[in-house]
Tab-separated table of C-alpha atoms in Angstrom:
chain	number	residue	atom	x	y	z
A	6	UNK	CA	22.596	-3.300	-21.858
A	7	UNK	CA	23.854	-0.189	-20.222
A	8	UNK	CA	20.479	1.273	-20.754
A	9	UNK	CA	18.998	-1.483	-18.649
A	10	UNK	CA	21.347	-1.441	-16.113
A	11	UNK	CA	21.009	2.143	-15.730
A	12	UNK	CA	16.995	2.062	-15.600
A	13	UNK	CA	17.672	-0.722	-12.407
A	14	UNK	CA	19.909	1.611	-10.931
A	15	UNK	CA	17.638	4.679	-11.014
A	16	UNK	CA	14.672	2.363	-9.712
A	17	UNK	CA	16.726	1.936	-6.949
A	18	UNK	CA	17.696	5.242	-6.124
A	19	UNK	CA	13.949	6.706	-6.879
A	20	UNK	CA	12.648	3.484	-4.362
A	21	UNK	CA	15.279	4.485	-1.871
A	22	UNK	CA	14.347	8.120	-2.025
A	23	UNK	CA	10.349	7.322	-1.730
A	24	UNK	CA	11.429	5.006	1.028
A	25	UNK	CA	13.186	7.701	2.912
A	26	UNK	CA	10.246	10.198	2.502
A	27	UNK	CA	7.810	7.897	3.975
A	28	UNK	CA	10.063	7.194	6.578
A	29	UNK	CA	10.361	11.089	7.145
A	30	UNK	CA	6.864	11.723	6.929
A	31	UNK	CA	5.481	8.516	8.578
A	32	UNK	CA	6.953	9.486	12.216
A	33	UNK	CA	4.555	12.809	12.320
A	34	UNK	CA	1.597	10.893	10.770
A	35	UNK	CA	1.846	8.337	13.345
A	36	UNK	CA	2.218	11.108	15.872
A	37	UNK	CA	-0.813	13.014	15.043
A	38	UNK	CA	-2.623	9.652	14.222
A	39	UNK	CA	-2.110	8.762	17.722
A	40	UNK	CA	-3.170	12.198	19.359
A	41	UNK	CA	-6.390	11.719	17.400
A	42	UNK	CA	-7.074	8.055	18.460
A	43	UNK	CA	-6.715	9.262	22.144
A	44	UNK	CA	-8.429	12.731	21.930
A	45	UNK	CA	-11.588	13.043	23.709
A	46	UNK	CA	-13.365	16.018	22.403
A	47	UNK	CA	-14.328	16.326	19.093
A	48	UNK	CA	-12.939	19.694	18.336
A	49	UNK	CA	-9.542	17.936	19.271
A	50	UNK	CA	-10.410	15.085	17.023
A	51	UNK	CA	-11.144	17.350	14.138
A	52	UNK	CA	-8.069	19.446	14.684
A	53	UNK	CA	-5.851	16.318	14.718
A	54	UNK	CA	-7.504	15.072	11.505
A	55	UNK	CA	-6.934	18.343	9.885
A	56	UNK	CA	-3.319	18.057	10.945
A	57	UNK	CA	-2.981	14.636	9.638
A	58	UNK	CA	-4.519	15.816	6.140
A	59	UNK	CA	-1.634	18.618	6.027
A	60	UNK	CA	1.225	15.883	6.803
A	61	UNK	CA	-0.268	13.608	4.664
A	62	UNK	CA	-0.122	15.968	1.834
A	63	UNK	CA	3.498	16.970	2.704
A	64	UNK	CA	4.366	13.064	2.199
A	65	UNK	CA	2.637	12.697	-0.896
A	66	UNK	CA	4.050	16.158	-2.274
A	67	UNK	CA	7.510	14.706	-1.605
A	68	UNK	CA	6.738	11.753	-3.486
A	69	UNK	CA	5.638	13.717	-6.635
A	70	UNK	CA	8.766	15.923	-6.322
A	71	UNK	CA	11.037	12.784	-6.627
A	72	UNK	CA	8.832	11.876	-9.509
A	73	UNK	CA	9.275	15.151	-11.294
A	74	UNK	CA	13.009	15.218	-10.765
A	75	UNK	CA	14.109	11.858	-11.423
A	76	UNK	CA	11.491	10.573	-14.028
A	77	UNK	CA	11.828	11.526	-17.413
A	78	UNK	CA	7.829	11.519	-18.234
A	79	UNK	CA	6.134	13.530	-20.325
A	80	UNK	CA	2.416	14.201	-19.221
A	81	UNK	CA	-0.778	15.057	-20.999
A	82	UNK	CA	-3.491	15.536	-18.465
A	83	UNK	CA	-6.921	16.667	-19.384
A	84	UNK	CA	-10.274	17.602	-18.179
A	85	UNK	CA	-9.014	19.153	-14.732
A	86	UNK	CA	-10.960	22.464	-15.480
A	87	UNK	CA	-13.906	23.044	-13.097
A	88	UNK	CA	-12.692	20.437	-10.417
A	89	UNK	CA	-12.845	21.748	-6.382
A	90	UNK	CA	-11.011	20.591	-3.472
A	91	UNK	CA	-14.127	21.460	-1.338
A	92	UNK	CA	-16.461	18.844	-3.128
A	93	UNK	CA	-17.049	15.115	-2.647
A	94	UNK	CA	-16.429	12.933	-5.533
A	95	UNK	CA	-16.779	9.302	-6.702
A	96	UNK	CA	-13.366	8.455	-8.671
A	97	UNK	CA	-13.240	5.619	-10.968
A	98	UNK	CA	-10.242	4.510	-13.029
A	99	UNK	CA	-9.188	1.725	-15.241
A	100	UNK	CA	-6.340	-0.383	-13.731
A	101	UNK	CA	-2.965	-1.544	-15.233
A	102	UNK	CA	0.008	-1.229	-13.036
A	103	UNK	CA	0.844	-0.033	-9.217
A	104	UNK	CA	2.204	3.266	-11.393
A	105	UNK	CA	-1.492	4.181	-11.644
A	106	UNK	CA	-1.447	5.395	-8.051
A	107	UNK	CA	1.293	8.083	-8.649
A	108	UNK	CA	-0.129	8.980	-12.188
A	109	UNK	CA	-3.534	9.571	-10.300
A	110	UNK	CA	-1.890	11.288	-7.533
A	111	UNK	CA	0.047	13.493	-9.931
A	112	UNK	CA	-2.993	14.304	-11.857
A	113	UNK	CA	-5.581	14.928	-8.834
A	114	UNK	CA	-3.323	16.350	-6.303
A	115	UNK	CA	-4.550	19.889	-5.032
A	116	UNK	CA	-7.342	19.657	-7.377
A	117	UNK	CA	-9.839	17.399	-5.467
A	118	UNK	CA	-9.678	16.467	-1.890
A	119	UNK	CA	-7.435	14.152	-1.157
A	120	UNK	CA	-8.477	10.792	-2.154
A	121	UNK	CA	-9.681	7.623	-0.067
A	122	UNK	CA	-8.503	4.278	-2.057
A	123	UNK	CA	-10.166	1.035	-1.823
A	124	UNK	CA	-7.397	-0.899	-0.664
A	125	UNK	CA	-6.481	-4.655	-0.747
A	126	UNK	CA	-5.904	-6.049	2.840
A	127	UNK	CA	-2.663	-7.181	2.213
A	128	UNK	CA	-1.231	-3.368	2.287
A	129	UNK	CA	-2.129	-3.382	5.761
A	130	UNK	CA	1.016	-5.198	6.455
A	131	UNK	CA	3.179	-3.047	4.740
A	132	UNK	CA	5.720	-0.986	7.262
A	133	UNK	CA	4.750	2.278	7.908
A	134	UNK	CA	2.420	2.767	4.867
A	135	UNK	CA	0.086	0.497	5.867
A	136	UNK	CA	-0.416	1.741	9.359
A	137	UNK	CA	-0.489	5.235	8.042
A	138	UNK	CA	-3.422	4.080	5.749
A	139	UNK	CA	-5.191	3.060	8.431
A	140	UNK	CA	-4.838	6.215	10.417
A	141	UNK	CA	-6.410	7.542	7.285
A	142	UNK	CA	-9.320	5.949	7.443
A	143	UNK	CA	-8.938	3.942	4.253
A	144	UNK	CA	-11.094	1.025	3.791
A	145	UNK	CA	-9.138	-2.141	3.585
A	146	UNK	CA	-10.994	-4.691	1.320
A	147	UNK	CA	-10.402	-8.701	1.776
A	148	UNK	CA	-10.939	-10.423	-1.871
A	149	UNK	CA	-12.611	-13.615	-1.778
A	150	UNK	CA	-12.704	-16.179	-4.971
A	151	UNK	CA	-16.034	-17.203	-6.208
A	152	UNK	CA	-15.077	-20.645	-5.415
A	153	UNK	CA	-14.104	-19.609	-1.566
A	154	UNK	CA	-17.513	-17.838	-1.279
A	155	UNK	CA	-19.291	-21.013	-2.460
A	156	UNK	CA	-17.971	-22.993	0.348
A	157	UNK	CA	-18.306	-19.911	2.844
A	158	UNK	CA	-21.487	-18.039	2.342
A	159	UNK	CA	-21.023	-16.429	5.692
A	160	UNK	CA	-18.179	-14.106	4.077
A	161	UNK	CA	-20.642	-13.041	1.278
A	162	UNK	CA	-21.193	-9.026	1.586
A	163	UNK	CA	-18.089	-8.497	4.196
A	164	UNK	CA	-16.812	-5.911	1.620
A	165	UNK	CA	-19.863	-4.134	1.689
A	166	UNK	CA	-20.017	-3.684	5.346
A	167	UNK	CA	-16.373	-2.289	5.205
A	168	UNK	CA	-17.414	0.003	2.901
A	169	UNK	CA	-20.374	1.137	4.878
A	170	UNK	CA	-18.322	1.691	8.178
A	171	UNK	CA	-15.660	3.450	5.996
A	172	UNK	CA	-18.179	5.792	4.244
A	173	UNK	CA	-19.936	7.196	7.161
A	174	UNK	CA	-16.784	8.768	8.225
A	175	UNK	CA	-16.215	10.646	5.200
A	176	UNK	CA	-20.141	12.833	5.791
A	177	UNK	CA	-18.247	15.928	7.495
A	178	UNK	CA	-15.432	16.912	5.310
A	179	UNK	CA	-15.301	16.616	1.673
A	180	UNK	CA	-13.612	13.860	0.441
A	181	UNK	CA	-12.966	11.793	-2.917
A	182	UNK	CA	-13.635	8.173	-3.107
A	183	UNK	CA	-11.252	6.118	-5.653
A	184	UNK	CA	-12.297	2.727	-6.639
A	185	UNK	CA	-10.685	0.486	-9.462
A	186	UNK	CA	-13.973	-1.001	-9.980
A	187	UNK	CA	-12.344	-4.000	-12.279
A	188	UNK	CA	-11.151	-5.263	-9.028
A	189	UNK	CA	-7.876	-6.301	-10.212
A	190	UNK	CA	-5.105	-5.070	-12.481
A	191	UNK	CA	-5.546	-5.754	-16.267
A	192	UNK	CA	-3.729	-8.637	-17.653
A	193	UNK	CA	-4.316	-10.015	-21.414
A	194	UNK	CA	-4.690	-13.658	-19.166
A	195	UNK	CA	-7.533	-11.936	-16.934
A	196	UNK	CA	-8.914	-10.548	-20.176
A	197	UNK	CA	-9.262	-13.887	-21.585
A	198	UNK	CA	-10.627	-15.874	-18.707
A	199	UNK	CA	-13.291	-13.152	-18.208
A	200	UNK	CA	-14.203	-12.957	-22.058
A	201	UNK	CA	-14.636	-9.349	-21.471
A	202	UNK	CA	-16.750	-7.379	-24.114
A	203	UNK	CA	-14.040	-4.676	-24.018
A	204	UNK	CA	-10.818	-4.219	-25.851
A	205	UNK	CA	-8.785	-2.697	-23.294
A	206	UNK	CA	-10.871	-3.241	-19.996
A	207	UNK	CA	-12.007	-5.890	-17.657
A	208	UNK	CA	-15.350	-6.268	-16.604
A	209	UNK	CA	-16.192	-3.194	-13.666
A	210	UNK	CA	-17.871	-4.454	-10.382
A	211	UNK	CA	-20.435	-1.984	-9.668
A	212	UNK	CA	-21.805	-3.465	-6.189
A	213	UNK	CA	-19.256	-1.488	-4.089
A	214	UNK	CA	-19.618	1.909	-6.257
A	215	UNK	CA	-23.362	1.883	-5.778
A	216	UNK	CA	-23.121	0.954	-2.033
A	217	UNK	CA	-20.539	4.102	-1.296
A	218	UNK	CA	-22.749	6.297	-3.232
A	219	UNK	CA	-25.801	5.282	-1.462
A	220	UNK	CA	-24.278	5.366	1.933
A	221	UNK	CA	-22.963	8.873	1.551
A	222	UNK	CA	-26.684	10.011	1.373
A	223	UNK	CA	-26.419	12.349	-1.343
A	224	UNK	CA	-23.307	14.287	-0.604
A	225	UNK	CA	-21.540	12.369	-3.809
A	226	UNK	CA	-23.553	13.772	-7.014
A	227	UNK	CA	-20.479	13.684	-9.268
A	228	UNK	CA	-18.308	10.947	-10.643
A	229	UNK	CA	-14.934	11.651	-11.982
A	230	UNK	CA	-14.269	8.968	-15.019
A	231	UNK	CA	-10.365	9.011	-15.206
A	232	UNK	CA	-8.860	7.020	-18.234
A	233	UNK	CA	-4.752	6.539	-17.952
A	234	UNK	CA	-2.904	5.174	-21.047
A	235	UNK	CA	0.690	4.745	-21.727
A	236	UNK	CA	1.186	5.356	-24.924
A	237	UNK	CA	4.854	3.792	-25.024
A	238	UNK	CA	3.311	0.217	-23.644
A	239	UNK	CA	1.979	-1.286	-20.529
A	240	UNK	CA	4.925	-2.111	-18.170
A	241	UNK	CA	5.537	-3.025	-14.287
A	242	UNK	CA	6.127	-0.674	-11.593
A	243	UNK	CA	9.808	-1.252	-11.356
A	244	UNK	CA	9.965	-0.192	-14.990
A	245	UNK	CA	8.173	3.133	-14.165
A	246	UNK	CA	10.543	3.797	-11.590
A	247	UNK	CA	13.666	2.958	-13.748
A	248	UNK	CA	12.174	5.600	-16.076
A	249	UNK	CA	10.989	3.239	-19.043
A	250	UNK	CA	7.794	4.926	-19.317
A	251	UNK	CA	8.424	8.094	-21.067
A	252	UNK	CA	4.788	9.227	-21.766
A	253	UNK	CA	1.857	9.370	-19.620
A	254	UNK	CA	-1.693	10.428	-20.864
A	255	UNK	CA	-4.655	10.816	-18.387
A	256	UNK	CA	-7.919	11.891	-19.428
A	257	UNK	CA	-10.679	13.042	-16.804
A	258	UNK	CA	-14.234	13.421	-17.247
A	259	UNK	CA	-16.798	14.841	-14.594
A	260	UNK	CA	-19.983	13.014	-14.783
A	261	UNK	CA	-23.029	14.314	-13.124
A	262	UNK	CA	-24.725	10.602	-11.401
A	263	UNK	CA	-28.310	10.455	-12.689
A	264	UNK	CA	-30.907	11.352	-9.832
A	265	UNK	CA	-32.637	8.076	-10.091
A	266	UNK	CA	-29.033	6.449	-9.133
A	267	UNK	CA	-28.669	8.633	-5.975
A	268	UNK	CA	-31.604	7.277	-4.672
A	269	UNK	CA	-32.130	3.223	-4.216
A	270	UNK	CA	-30.753	-0.271	-2.501
A	271	UNK	CA	-28.509	-1.857	-4.969
A	272	UNK	CA	-28.925	-5.086	-2.702
A	273	UNK	CA	-32.484	-5.050	-2.242
A	274	UNK	CA	-33.920	-3.611	-5.665
A	275	UNK	CA	-33.346	-5.799	-8.581
A	276	UNK	CA	-34.554	-2.886	-11.136
A	277	UNK	CA	-31.982	-0.221	-9.531
A	278	UNK	CA	-29.340	-2.698	-9.684
A	279	UNK	CA	-29.882	-3.527	-13.084
A	280	UNK	CA	-30.264	0.336	-14.287
A	281	UNK	CA	-27.034	1.013	-12.181
A	282	UNK	CA	-24.907	-1.902	-13.822
A	283	UNK	CA	-26.319	-0.642	-17.217
A	284	UNK	CA	-24.954	2.525	-16.527
A	285	UNK	CA	-21.532	1.658	-15.377
A	286	UNK	CA	-21.542	-0.700	-18.630
A	287	UNK	CA	-22.033	2.446	-20.876
A	288	UNK	CA	-19.412	4.477	-18.895
A	289	UNK	CA	-16.936	1.373	-19.616
A	290	UNK	CA	-17.778	1.061	-23.022
A	291	UNK	CA	-16.995	4.941	-23.456
A	292	UNK	CA	-13.890	4.498	-21.755
A	293	UNK	CA	-12.921	1.606	-24.241
A	294	UNK	CA	-13.125	3.436	-27.113
A	295	UNK	CA	-11.593	6.635	-25.601
A	296	UNK	CA	-8.541	4.275	-25.129
A	297	UNK	CA	-9.041	2.856	-28.701
A	298	UNK	CA	-8.853	6.519	-29.956
A	299	UNK	CA	-5.892	7.709	-28.262
A	300	UNK	CA	-3.797	4.519	-29.102
A	301	UNK	CA	-4.987	5.026	-32.839
A	302	UNK	CA	-3.876	8.555	-32.373
A	303	UNK	CA	-0.418	8.109	-31.010
A	304	UNK	CA	0.374	5.418	-33.800
A	305	UNK	CA	-0.895	7.875	-36.496
A	306	UNK	CA	1.182	10.232	-35.000
A	307	UNK	CA	4.423	7.799	-35.152
A	308	UNK	CA	3.510	6.799	-38.877
A	309	UNK	CA	3.773	10.302	-39.961
A	310	UNK	CA	6.847	11.232	-38.118
A	311	UNK	CA	8.482	8.051	-39.588
A	312	UNK	CA	7.168	9.066	-43.323
């Protein structure tokens, strides 16, 4: 009872500090974003874009500092060697909870270009954060169910067009494009409904990923396959803020995208589409096996301690 009350108190405190940090940095973010919007010279617009990124790094850095100071997390982050902040990357990751976002920022900030996330359109309406993400040229994706698309076929392909418009803006400065290709957070109910051929993952959706690589026109040649495991069990974001998650394991694997998959049309070429899907399914099988090994290793270590 006392422990639970303390966790709720800590979660409230951490959330209030994150909100305060967001408001503090949100003001200059919006000022610079407005200046970028009205800039009529390319060099001014580029200068505003650089200032915007520096401001956002302050925002993220503040949130990470709050996390480090108040959350008792033991981090196991592997695979960051050789990552470069001046290189374009595609980043894919398994998705379990909103906590995945601060975990990824902890693992990747200052090691690769600031990640652009394919965000759900609902995030646009979050005060300050939504408009800040818009100013940073984050693509907002609107998800439709298969039932809705069957009734409204004109809505099919809108996410791909959103991807095209967003990625064209990323041609001139190195960026990392983060995509949770499962399309939604993992739950056992979703896993059951999908009949997914994996133990710990949902089925990956390759279309948006392939389309982003195609639109980037050869700038993205490597993908970072990030695997997040919570050894003490998956939980919700509020429990994360309350300090219930004590250990986080992050494994990063840099994969060269096969050259044949850098040139082709996912929408128009069935053979290319099948090859790309097969490549992603293979990566997902390896990720599922890695999660199995990490969980088993942790369980074995726990049994050794008990004995």
